[in-house]
Amino acid sequence: MFEKLNTKDFRLMAICFVISIISLFFVQNYFTKVFPDASINMLYTKDEAHVKAKIFLANRGKDIGDFMHAHRFGYLYEAKSFLEFELPADEAGKILNNTNSYYWKNRWFMPQNKEEYYVKISTTGNLAEYEHKIDEEASGDSLSQKKALNIAEFFLGGTMDVQMEKWELVKSETEKLPNRWDHVFEWKEKSFDVHGGSHRITVKVQGNEVDFYDEWIKVPDTWKRKYAKVRSKNDFLNMFGGIGLNLTMFLIFIMMLVRSRKNDIRWKTAFTYGGVVAGLFILIALNNLPLHMYWFDNKDSYSSFFMNLILFRCILAPIGLGLFVGMLIAGSEPLYRDQYPHHISFRNIFSYQGIQSKSFYNSAMIGITLTFATFAFQTIYYLISNNLGAWSPRQVPNFDSYATYIPWVAVLIGGLLPAIMEESMSRMFSISFLQKYTKSTIFAVIFSSIIWGLAHANYPAQPFYIRAIEVSAMGIFISWIFIRYGILATLIWHFSVNAVYSAMILLRSSNAYFITTGAVCAGIILLPLIYAIMSYKRNGGFVSSDQLVN
């Protein structure tokens, strides 16, 4: 038996289309203005910075031919927060670029060898930091502080082209080691003063060589305390959200035990989803191996490091996460089945028959429309909030994604994991549980949405409550969608929103492979939707949902 689209369905399609177009208009015109990325002057790519770092070491007479190499992207997080909090974002960005605060980190190391090199080349092509680590027992000269200072100043003036008359020496320290003396000097730029913050350079002379250089921004201690106090309010709200989610997880596991004694758990469905999550997590762990190399402890052997990565990150962690996700679904699904017998069942939402059903088609339409609407809502919400004085730091793209083998896998796990976990806890279980035991749908919706909102309150946006209000308000509407259309619509919405955010680093690149794979993964839900439409045309209707509901 097949179901055809009726007037009500066409009306829903029209509404979805109109909402999507209006939402797209707001997003297209205002999203990047409301959520601008940090203004990073990307004059040097990762590979260009790598070459420049090698040239710098070669000019220092350092032979790294036998060393292993690893790299990451980095920036001065605390300095960025301070400058963006105290100054207009564009002015803060200009200072951060001029002080080499965004950089590509290069590390050369050798397993079971204490000697290693760190060279950070800024995105504008300048040296941001250099460190040559050697054994404390290594021999070297024991120079006087004056002679060491001359070496440091010669390095700054000759190698770094620093105009020393513009800098004031503020610190001189000597460390007397068994076989050499090390000296640390610190300068402050005389003309730089941003709300008590200062531009600094630190140089360390080990024996008779400059083996450490760092350009940085000193953030005032008074601001650190003030900002910590501000952020503590975010953490305070987040604590209540965390308590609520932990209690939810506890109740889910209790429900799983209770229903398993009645042989009423659909284990196959639960652990199929858990297995998919575990599989993607294995891929992401393997994908990130080049990034983990940067944190390799060179006291260890490379083989032991690699085996630990494989054992813990690629085997045990995915298995644990898969089991956890499986148990969340196992404990949440029975109550959903009880409370919503007319909705398509969780085990059928992505089954062969389920994808060909009208329920899937309508849920996919609604979920995709909600994705557009969510971006529009967030754009309007923060457009108004920013005009009223709200603040949040500018986002720094995850440039490390470019260094992985298959960057698109992060889009899939970034969309799927929060969608399954949060929708299982905050919608499928919490609303069903509270409806059943409080007999109030309104209370179930509002309470579960507030807990969900508070769990997102630790974002650095200010005032401290702004993110909690945004997510809670969105949660109330999404909860109504869940009650009206079932878990599939909210799963598709949640996956799509997070996947699009995860894919932005790829979509904004100039690499055709990154753009294509990012777009496909972010919009992957379109594939079963297209199949559902093709099936409808081929069969003259959708598969009846009567045998697919709870």
Coordinates of C-alpha atoms in Angstrom, one line a residue:
M1 CA 0.0 0.0 0.0
F2 CA 1.3 3.4 -1.0
E3 CA 0.6 6.9 0.4
K4 CA 0.3 9.9 -1.9
L5 CA 1.1 13.5 -1.1
N6 CA -2.1 15.3 -0.1
T7 CA -3.1 19.0 0.2
K8 CA -1.8 19.1 3.8
D9 CA 1.6 17.8 2.6
F10 CA 1.8 20.3 -0.2
R11 CA 1.0 23.1 2.2
L12 CA 3.8 21.9 4.5
M13 CA 6.2 21.9 1.5
A14 CA 5.2 25.4 0.6
I15 CA 5.7 26.6 4.2
C16 CA 9.1 24.9 4.3
F17 CA 10.1 26.5 1.1
V18 CA 9.1 30.0 2.1
I19 CA 10.8 29.7 5.5
S20 CA 14.0 28.4 3.9
I21 CA 14.1 31.3 1.3
I22 CA 13.5 33.9 4.0
S23 CA 16.1 32.3 6.3
L24 CA 18.6 32.1 3.5
F25 CA 18.2 35.8 2.8
F26 CA 19.0 36.7 6.4
V27 CA 21.9 34.3 6.5
Q28 CA 23.3 35.4 3.2
N29 CA 23.3 39.1 4.1
Y30 CA 24.1 39.1 7.8
F31 CA 25.7 35.8 9.0
T32 CA 29.3 36.7 8.4
K33 CA 28.7 40.2 9.8
V34 CA 27.3 38.7 13.0
F35 CA 29.7 35.8 13.2
P36 CA 33.0 37.0 11.6
D37 CA 36.0 34.8 11.7
A38 CA 39.1 36.3 13.3
S39 CA 40.8 38.6 10.9
I40 CA 43.9 36.5 10.3
N41 CA 46.3 37.9 7.7
M42 CA 47.1 34.5 6.1
L43 CA 50.1 35.5 4.0
Y44 CA 51.9 32.2 4.6
T45 CA 50.4 28.7 4.4
K46 CA 51.4 25.8 6.5
D47 CA 53.8 24.5 3.9
E48 CA 55.4 27.9 3.3
A49 CA 55.9 28.3 7.1
H50 CA 57.5 24.9 7.3
V51 CA 60.0 25.9 4.6
K52 CA 60.7 29.2 6.3
A53 CA 61.2 27.4 9.7
K54 CA 63.8 25.0 8.1
I55 CA 65.6 28.0 6.6
F56 CA 65.8 29.7 9.9
L57 CA 67.3 26.6 11.6
A58 CA 69.7 26.1 8.7
N59 CA 70.9 29.7 9.1
R60 CA 71.4 29.0 12.8
G61 CA 73.6 26.1 11.9
K62 CA 71.1 23.5 13.1
D63 CA 71.1 20.1 11.4
I64 CA 67.6 18.5 11.6
G65 CA 68.2 15.9 8.9
D66 CA 67.6 13.0 11.3
F67 CA 64.7 14.6 13.2
M68 CA 61.0 13.8 12.8
H69 CA 58.7 16.7 12.0
A70 CA 55.2 17.6 13.3
H71 CA 53.1 20.8 12.9
R72 CA 49.9 22.5 14.2
F73 CA 48.2 25.9 14.0
G74 CA 48.2 28.0 17.0
Y75 CA 47.6 31.5 18.4
L76 CA 47.8 33.5 21.6
Y77 CA 44.4 32.6 23.1
E78 CA 44.6 34.7 26.2
A79 CA 45.9 37.8 24.4
K80 CA 43.2 37.4 21.7
S81 CA 40.5 37.3 24.4
F82 CA 41.9 40.3 26.2
L83 CA 42.3 42.5 23.1
E84 CA 38.9 41.6 21.6
F85 CA 37.3 42.2 25.0
E86 CA 38.8 45.6 25.4
L87 CA 39.0 46.9 21.9
P88 CA 36.8 46.8 18.7
A89 CA 37.3 43.5 17.0
D90 CA 39.0 45.0 13.9
E91 CA 41.5 47.0 15.9
A92 CA 42.2 43.9 18.0
G93 CA 42.8 41.8 14.9
K94 CA 45.2 44.4 13.5
I95 CA 47.3 44.3 16.7
L96 CA 47.3 40.5 16.8
N97 CA 48.5 40.3 13.2
N98 CA 51.2 42.9 13.8
T99 CA 52.5 41.1 16.9
N100 CA 52.7 37.7 15.2
S101 CA 50.0 36.2 17.4
Y102 CA 48.7 33.7 14.8
Y103 CA 51.3 31.2 13.8
W104 CA 52.1 27.8 12.3
K105 CA 53.9 25.6 14.9
N106 CA 56.7 23.4 13.7
R107 CA 58.4 20.8 15.9
W108 CA 61.5 18.7 15.1
F109 CA 62.2 15.8 17.5
M110 CA 63.9 12.5 17.9
P111 CA 62.4 9.6 19.9
Q112 CA 64.3 9.0 23.2
N113 CA 66.4 12.1 22.6
K114 CA 66.0 15.2 24.8
E115 CA 67.1 17.6 22.0
E116 CA 64.3 19.1 20.0
Y117 CA 63.4 22.3 18.1
Y118 CA 60.3 24.4 18.1
V119 CA 59.8 27.1 15.5
K120 CA 56.6 29.1 15.2
I121 CA 56.3 31.1 12.0
S122 CA 53.5 33.7 12.0
T123 CA 50.9 33.8 9.3
T124 CA 52.6 37.0 8.1
G125 CA 55.9 35.1 7.7
N126 CA 57.8 36.3 10.8
L127 CA 59.4 34.3 13.6
A128 CA 57.0 34.2 16.5
E129 CA 58.8 31.8 18.7
Y130 CA 61.9 29.6 18.6
E131 CA 63.1 27.1 21.2
H132 CA 66.0 24.7 21.1
K133 CA 65.6 22.3 24.0
I134 CA 68.7 20.6 25.3
D135 CA 69.6 18.5 28.4
E136 CA 70.1 20.5 31.5
E137 CA 73.4 18.5 31.9
A138 CA 74.6 19.6 28.5
S139 CA 77.9 21.6 28.7
G140 CA 78.3 25.2 27.6
D141 CA 79.8 28.5 28.5
S142 CA 79.2 30.3 31.8
L143 CA 79.0 33.8 30.6
S144 CA 78.5 36.9 32.6
Q145 CA 75.0 38.5 32.4
K146 CA 76.5 41.4 30.5
K147 CA 78.1 39.3 27.8
A148 CA 74.9 37.2 27.5
L149 CA 72.9 40.4 27.1
N150 CA 75.2 41.5 24.3
I151 CA 74.5 38.2 22.5
A152 CA 70.8 38.6 23.0
E153 CA 70.8 42.1 21.7
F154 CA 72.9 41.2 18.7
F155 CA 70.4 38.4 17.9
L156 CA 67.4 40.8 18.2
G157 CA 69.1 43.6 16.2
G158 CA 70.8 41.5 13.6
T159 CA 68.6 38.4 13.1
M160 CA 65.2 39.8 14.0
D161 CA 65.7 43.4 12.9
V162 CA 64.4 44.7 16.2
Q163 CA 65.0 48.4 16.8
M164 CA 66.3 48.2 20.3
E165 CA 65.8 51.9 21.1
K166 CA 62.1 51.3 21.0
W167 CA 62.3 48.5 23.7
E168 CA 62.9 48.6 27.4
L169 CA 64.7 45.8 29.3
V170 CA 62.5 44.8 32.2
K171 CA 63.9 41.5 33.3
S172 CA 67.3 39.8 33.6
E173 CA 67.7 36.4 35.2
T174 CA 70.6 34.0 35.5
E175 CA 70.3 30.2 36.1
K176 CA 73.5 28.5 37.1
L177 CA 73.4 24.9 35.9
P178 CA 76.0 22.3 36.6
N179 CA 77.8 22.6 33.3
R180 CA 76.8 26.1 32.0
W181 CA 75.0 29.3 32.9
D182 CA 71.7 30.2 31.2
H183 CA 70.4 33.8 31.0
V184 CA 66.8 35.0 30.4
F185 CA 66.1 38.6 29.3
E186 CA 62.8 40.3 28.7
W187 CA 62.0 43.5 26.9
K188 CA 58.8 45.6 26.7
E189 CA 57.9 47.8 23.8
K190 CA 57.8 51.4 25.0
S191 CA 55.0 52.7 22.8
F192 CA 52.6 49.7 23.3
D193 CA 50.0 50.1 26.1
V194 CA 46.5 48.7 25.6
H195 CA 44.6 48.9 28.8
G196 CA 47.6 47.8 30.8
G197 CA 48.6 45.1 28.3
S198 CA 52.2 45.2 27.0
H199 CA 54.0 43.8 23.9
R200 CA 57.0 41.7 25.1
I201 CA 60.0 39.8 23.7
T202 CA 61.8 37.1 25.7
V203 CA 65.2 35.8 24.8
K204 CA 67.1 33.0 26.5
V205 CA 70.9 32.5 26.1
Q206 CA 71.9 28.9 26.8
G207 CA 75.7 28.9 27.3
N208 CA 76.7 31.2 24.5
E209 CA 73.8 30.7 22.1
V210 CA 70.3 32.2 21.7
D211 CA 68.2 29.0 22.1
F212 CA 64.9 30.7 22.9
Y213 CA 62.9 33.6 21.5
D214 CA 59.3 34.5 22.1
E215 CA 57.2 37.5 21.0
W216 CA 54.1 37.8 23.1
I217 CA 51.5 40.0 24.7
K218 CA 51.5 40.3 28.5
V219 CA 47.9 40.4 29.7
P220 CA 47.4 42.4 33.0
D221 CA 46.7 40.3 36.0
T222 CA 43.8 42.6 37.0
W223 CA 42.1 41.8 33.6
K224 CA 42.7 38.0 34.1
R225 CA 41.0 38.1 37.5
K226 CA 38.1 40.2 36.0
Y227 CA 37.6 37.9 33.1
A228 CA 37.8 34.8 35.3
K229 CA 35.1 36.3 37.4
V230 CA 33.0 37.0 34.3
R231 CA 33.5 33.5 33.0
S232 CA 32.8 32.0 36.3
K233 CA 29.1 33.0 35.8
N234 CA 29.0 31.0 32.6
D235 CA 30.5 28.1 34.4
F236 CA 28.0 28.5 37.2
L237 CA 25.0 28.2 34.8
N238 CA 26.7 25.4 33.0
M239 CA 27.1 23.5 36.2
F240 CA 23.3 23.3 36.6
G241 CA 23.1 22.1 33.0
G242 CA 25.7 19.5 33.7
I243 CA 23.9 18.3 36.8
G244 CA 20.7 18.0 34.8
L245 CA 22.4 16.0 32.0
N246 CA 24.2 13.7 34.4
L247 CA 20.9 13.0 36.2
T248 CA 19.3 12.4 32.8
M249 CA 22.0 9.9 31.9
F250 CA 21.6 8.1 35.3
L251 CA 17.8 7.8 34.7
I252 CA 18.4 6.5 31.2
F253 CA 20.6 3.7 32.5
I254 CA 18.1 2.9 35.2
M255 CA 15.4 2.7 32.6
M256 CA 17.6 0.5 30.4
L257 CA 18.0 -1.9 33.3
V258 CA 14.3 -1.9 34.1
R259 CA 13.2 -2.5 30.5
S260 CA 15.9 -5.1 29.8
R261 CA 14.4 -7.2 32.6
K262 CA 11.2 -7.1 30.6
N263 CA 13.0 -8.0 27.4
D264 CA 11.9 -4.7 26.0
I265 CA 15.1 -3.3 24.7
R266 CA 15.9 -3.1 21.0
W267 CA 19.6 -3.9 21.4
K268 CA 20.2 -4.3 17.7
T269 CA 19.0 -0.8 16.9
A270 CA 20.8 0.8 19.8
F271 CA 24.2 -0.8 19.0
T272 CA 23.9 -0.4 15.3
Y273 CA 23.9 3.4 15.9
G274 CA 26.6 2.9 18.5
G275 CA 28.7 0.9 16.0
V276 CA 28.3 3.7 13.4
V277 CA 29.6 6.3 15.9
A278 CA 32.4 4.0 16.9
G279 CA 33.4 3.4 13.3
L280 CA 33.5 7.2 12.6
F281 CA 35.4 7.7 15.8
I282 CA 38.0 5.2 14.6
L283 CA 38.3 7.1 11.3
I284 CA 38.7 10.4 13.1
A285 CA 41.4 9.0 15.4
L286 CA 43.3 7.6 12.5
N287 CA 42.7 10.8 10.6
N288 CA 44.2 12.9 13.4
L289 CA 47.4 10.9 13.8
P290 CA 49.5 13.6 12.1
L291 CA 48.2 16.1 14.7
H292 CA 48.9 13.9 17.6
M293 CA 52.6 13.7 16.5
Y294 CA 53.1 17.3 17.7
W295 CA 52.5 16.1 21.3
F296 CA 54.8 13.1 21.1
D297 CA 56.8 12.8 24.3
N298 CA 60.4 12.2 23.1
K299 CA 61.2 10.3 26.2
D300 CA 59.2 7.4 24.7
S301 CA 60.0 5.2 21.8
Y302 CA 58.0 5.9 18.6
S303 CA 56.7 2.4 18.5
S304 CA 55.2 2.6 22.0
F305 CA 53.7 6.0 21.2
F306 CA 52.1 4.7 18.1
M307 CA 50.8 1.5 19.8
N308 CA 49.3 3.6 22.6
L309 CA 47.6 5.8 20.0
I310 CA 46.2 2.8 18.2
L311 CA 45.2 1.0 21.4
F312 CA 43.5 3.8 23.3
R313 CA 42.4 6.3 20.6
C314 CA 41.6 3.9 17.8
I315 CA 40.3 0.9 19.7
L316 CA 39.4 1.4 23.3
A317 CA 38.0 4.9 23.1
P318 CA 35.8 4.2 20.0
I319 CA 34.5 1.0 21.7
G320 CA 33.7 2.9 24.9
L321 CA 32.0 5.7 23.0
G322 CA 30.0 3.2 20.9
L323 CA 28.8 1.3 24.0
F324 CA 27.9 4.6 25.7
V325 CA 25.9 5.8 22.7
G326 CA 24.3 2.4 22.3
M327 CA 23.2 2.5 26.0
L328 CA 21.8 6.0 25.6
I329 CA 19.6 4.9 22.8
A330 CA 18.7 1.6 24.5
G331 CA 17.5 3.4 27.6
S332 CA 15.7 6.3 25.7
E333 CA 13.9 4.5 22.9
P334 CA 11.4 2.4 25.1
L335 CA 9.8 5.5 26.6
Y336 CA 9.7 7.2 23.2
R337 CA 7.9 4.1 21.9
D338 CA 5.4 4.3 24.8
Q339 CA 4.7 8.0 24.6
Y340 CA 4.5 8.4 20.8
P341 CA 3.0 5.2 19.3
H342 CA 1.9 7.1 16.1
H343 CA 5.5 8.2 15.2
I344 CA 7.8 6.2 13.0
S345 CA 9.9 4.0 15.3
F346 CA 13.5 4.8 16.0
R347 CA 14.6 1.5 14.4
N348 CA 12.8 2.3 11.2
I349 CA 13.8 5.9 10.6
F350 CA 16.7 5.0 8.3
S351 CA 15.6 1.5 7.3
Y352 CA 15.1 0.7 3.6
Q353 CA 11.3 0.9 4.1
G354 CA 11.5 3.9 6.4
I355 CA 13.4 6.0 3.8
Q356 CA 10.6 5.4 1.3
S357 CA 7.9 6.5 3.7
K358 CA 6.0 9.8 3.8
S359 CA 7.1 10.2 7.4
F360 CA 10.8 10.3 6.3
Y361 CA 10.1 12.7 3.5
N362 CA 8.2 15.1 5.7
S363 CA 10.7 14.8 8.5
A364 CA 13.6 15.4 6.1
M365 CA 11.9 18.5 4.7
I366 CA 11.2 19.8 8.2
G367 CA 14.7 19.0 9.4
I368 CA 16.4 20.8 6.5
T369 CA 14.1 23.8 6.8
L370 CA 14.9 24.0 10.5
T371 CA 18.6 24.1 9.6
F372 CA 18.0 27.2 7.5
A373 CA 15.8 28.7 10.2
T374 CA 18.3 28.0 13.0
F375 CA 21.0 29.9 11.2
A376 CA 18.6 32.7 10.5
F377 CA 17.4 32.7 14.2
Q378 CA 21.0 32.8 15.5
T379 CA 21.9 35.6 13.0
I380 CA 18.9 37.7 14.1
Y381 CA 19.4 36.9 17.8
Y382 CA 23.0 38.0 17.9
L383 CA 22.5 40.9 15.5
I384 CA 20.1 42.3 18.1
S385 CA 22.2 41.2 21.0
N386 CA 25.4 42.8 19.6
N387 CA 23.6 46.1 19.1
L388 CA 22.6 45.9 22.7
G389 CA 26.2 45.4 23.9
A390 CA 26.7 41.6 23.8
W391 CA 30.2 40.3 23.2
S392 CA 31.8 37.1 22.0
P393 CA 35.3 36.4 20.8
R394 CA 35.8 36.0 17.1
Q395 CA 36.1 32.4 15.9
V396 CA 39.5 31.0 14.7
P397 CA 39.0 28.4 12.0
N398 CA 40.3 24.9 12.7
F399 CA 43.2 25.1 10.3
D400 CA 44.5 21.8 11.6
S401 CA 41.8 20.1 9.6
Y402 CA 43.9 20.8 6.5
A403 CA 46.7 18.7 7.9
T404 CA 44.7 15.5 8.3
Y405 CA 44.3 12.7 5.7
I406 CA 40.6 13.0 5.1
P407 CA 39.3 16.3 6.7
W408 CA 35.7 15.6 5.7
V409 CA 35.3 12.8 8.3
A410 CA 35.3 15.5 11.0
V411 CA 32.2 16.9 9.4
L412 CA 30.4 13.6 9.8
I413 CA 31.3 12.9 13.4
G414 CA 30.8 16.6 14.2
G415 CA 27.2 16.3 13.0
L416 CA 26.3 12.8 14.1
L417 CA 27.7 12.5 17.6
P418 CA 26.0 15.6 19.2
A419 CA 22.8 14.9 17.3
I420 CA 22.4 11.3 18.5
M421 CA 23.6 12.0 22.1
E422 CA 21.7 15.3 22.7
E423 CA 18.5 14.3 20.9
S424 CA 18.5 10.9 22.8
M425 CA 18.9 12.7 26.2
S426 CA 17.2 16.0 25.8
R427 CA 14.3 15.1 23.5
M428 CA 13.7 11.3 23.1
F429 CA 14.2 10.5 26.8
S430 CA 13.7 13.8 28.8
I431 CA 10.4 14.9 27.2
S432 CA 9.0 11.4 27.2
F433 CA 10.0 10.8 30.8
L434 CA 8.7 14.1 32.1
Q435 CA 5.5 13.8 30.2
K436 CA 4.8 10.3 31.6
Y437 CA 5.6 11.1 35.2
T438 CA 4.5 14.8 35.5
K439 CA 1.5 14.5 33.2
S440 CA 2.4 17.9 31.8
T441 CA 3.7 18.4 28.3
I442 CA 4.4 22.1 28.9
F443 CA 6.6 21.4 31.9
A444 CA 8.4 18.6 30.0
V445 CA 9.2 20.9 27.1
I446 CA 10.2 23.9 29.2
F447 CA 12.3 22.1 31.8
S448 CA 14.1 19.9 29.3
S449 CA 14.9 22.9 27.1
I450 CA 16.2 24.9 30.0
I451 CA 18.5 22.1 31.0
W452 CA 19.7 21.8 27.5
G453 CA 20.3 25.5 27.2
L454 CA 22.2 25.7 30.5
A455 CA 24.4 22.8 29.3
H456 CA 25.6 25.2 26.5
A457 CA 26.1 28.2 28.9
N458 CA 29.9 27.8 29.1
Y459 CA 30.5 29.4 25.8
P460 CA 32.5 32.7 26.3
A461 CA 29.7 34.9 25.0
Q462 CA 28.7 37.7 27.3
P463 CA 26.4 38.5 29.2
F464 CA 26.9 35.1 30.7
Y465 CA 23.2 34.2 30.2
I466 CA 23.0 35.1 26.5
R467 CA 23.9 31.6 25.1
A468 CA 21.6 29.8 27.6
I469 CA 18.6 31.9 26.6
E470 CA 19.4 31.4 22.9
V471 CA 19.6 27.6 23.2
S472 CA 16.7 27.2 25.6
A473 CA 14.4 29.2 23.3
M474 CA 15.5 27.2 20.4
G475 CA 15.0 24.0 22.5
I476 CA 11.4 24.9 23.2
F477 CA 10.6 25.2 19.5
I478 CA 12.6 22.0 18.6
S479 CA 10.7 20.2 21.3
W480 CA 7.4 21.1 19.8
I481 CA 8.7 19.8 16.4
F482 CA 9.7 16.6 18.2
I483 CA 6.3 16.1 19.8
R484 CA 4.5 16.9 16.5
Y485 CA 6.7 15.1 14.0
G486 CA 8.9 12.7 16.0
I487 CA 12.6 12.2 16.6
L488 CA 13.7 11.9 13.0
A489 CA 13.0 15.6 12.2
T490 CA 15.1 16.8 15.1
L491 CA 17.9 14.3 14.4
I492 CA 18.1 15.6 10.9
W493 CA 18.0 19.2 12.1
H494 CA 20.7 18.7 14.8
F495 CA 23.0 16.7 12.5
S496 CA 22.7 19.3 9.7
V497 CA 23.3 22.3 11.9
N498 CA 26.5 20.8 13.5
A499 CA 27.7 19.4 10.2
V500 CA 27.4 22.7 8.4
Y501 CA 29.4 24.4 11.2
S502 CA 32.0 21.7 11.1
A503 CA 32.2 22.0 7.3
M504 CA 32.7 25.8 7.2
I505 CA 36.5 25.5 7.3
L506 CA 36.4 23.3 4.2
L507 CA 33.7 25.3 2.4
R508 CA 35.7 28.5 2.8
S509 CA 38.9 27.1 1.4
S510 CA 40.1 27.5 -2.1
N511 CA 40.7 23.8 -2.5
A512 CA 38.1 22.1 -4.8
Y513 CA 38.5 18.7 -2.9
F514 CA 37.8 20.4 0.5
I515 CA 34.8 22.3 -0.8
T516 CA 33.3 19.3 -2.5
T517 CA 33.7 16.8 0.3
G518 CA 32.7 19.4 2.9
A519 CA 29.5 20.2 1.0
V520 CA 28.6 16.5 0.4
C521 CA 29.1 15.6 4.1
A522 CA 27.2 18.6 5.4
G523 CA 24.3 17.9 3.0
I524 CA 24.5 14.1 3.2
I525 CA 20.9 13.9 4.4
L526 CA 19.9 15.0 0.9
L527 CA 21.0 11.6 -0.5
P528 CA 18.2 9.6 1.3
L529 CA 15.8 12.4 0.6
I530 CA 16.5 12.2 -3.1
Y531 CA 16.1 8.5 -3.0
A532 CA 12.7 8.9 -1.2
I533 CA 11.6 11.3 -4.0
M534 CA 12.8 8.9 -6.7
S535 CA 11.0 6.0 -5.0
Y536 CA 7.8 8.1 -4.8
K537 CA 7.9 8.7 -8.6
R538 CA 8.7 5.1 -9.4
N539 CA 6.1 3.6 -7.1
G540 CA 3.4 6.2 -7.5
G541 CA 3.5 6.9 -3.8
F542 CA 5.3 6.5 -0.5
V543 CA 5.5 3.3 1.4
S544 CA 2.8 3.2 4.1
S545 CA 4.0 4.1 7.6
D546 CA 1.4 1.9 9.3
Q547 CA 3.9 -0.9 9.7
L548 CA 6.8 1.4 10.6
V549 CA 5.4 3.3 13.6
N550 CA 6.2 2.6 17.3

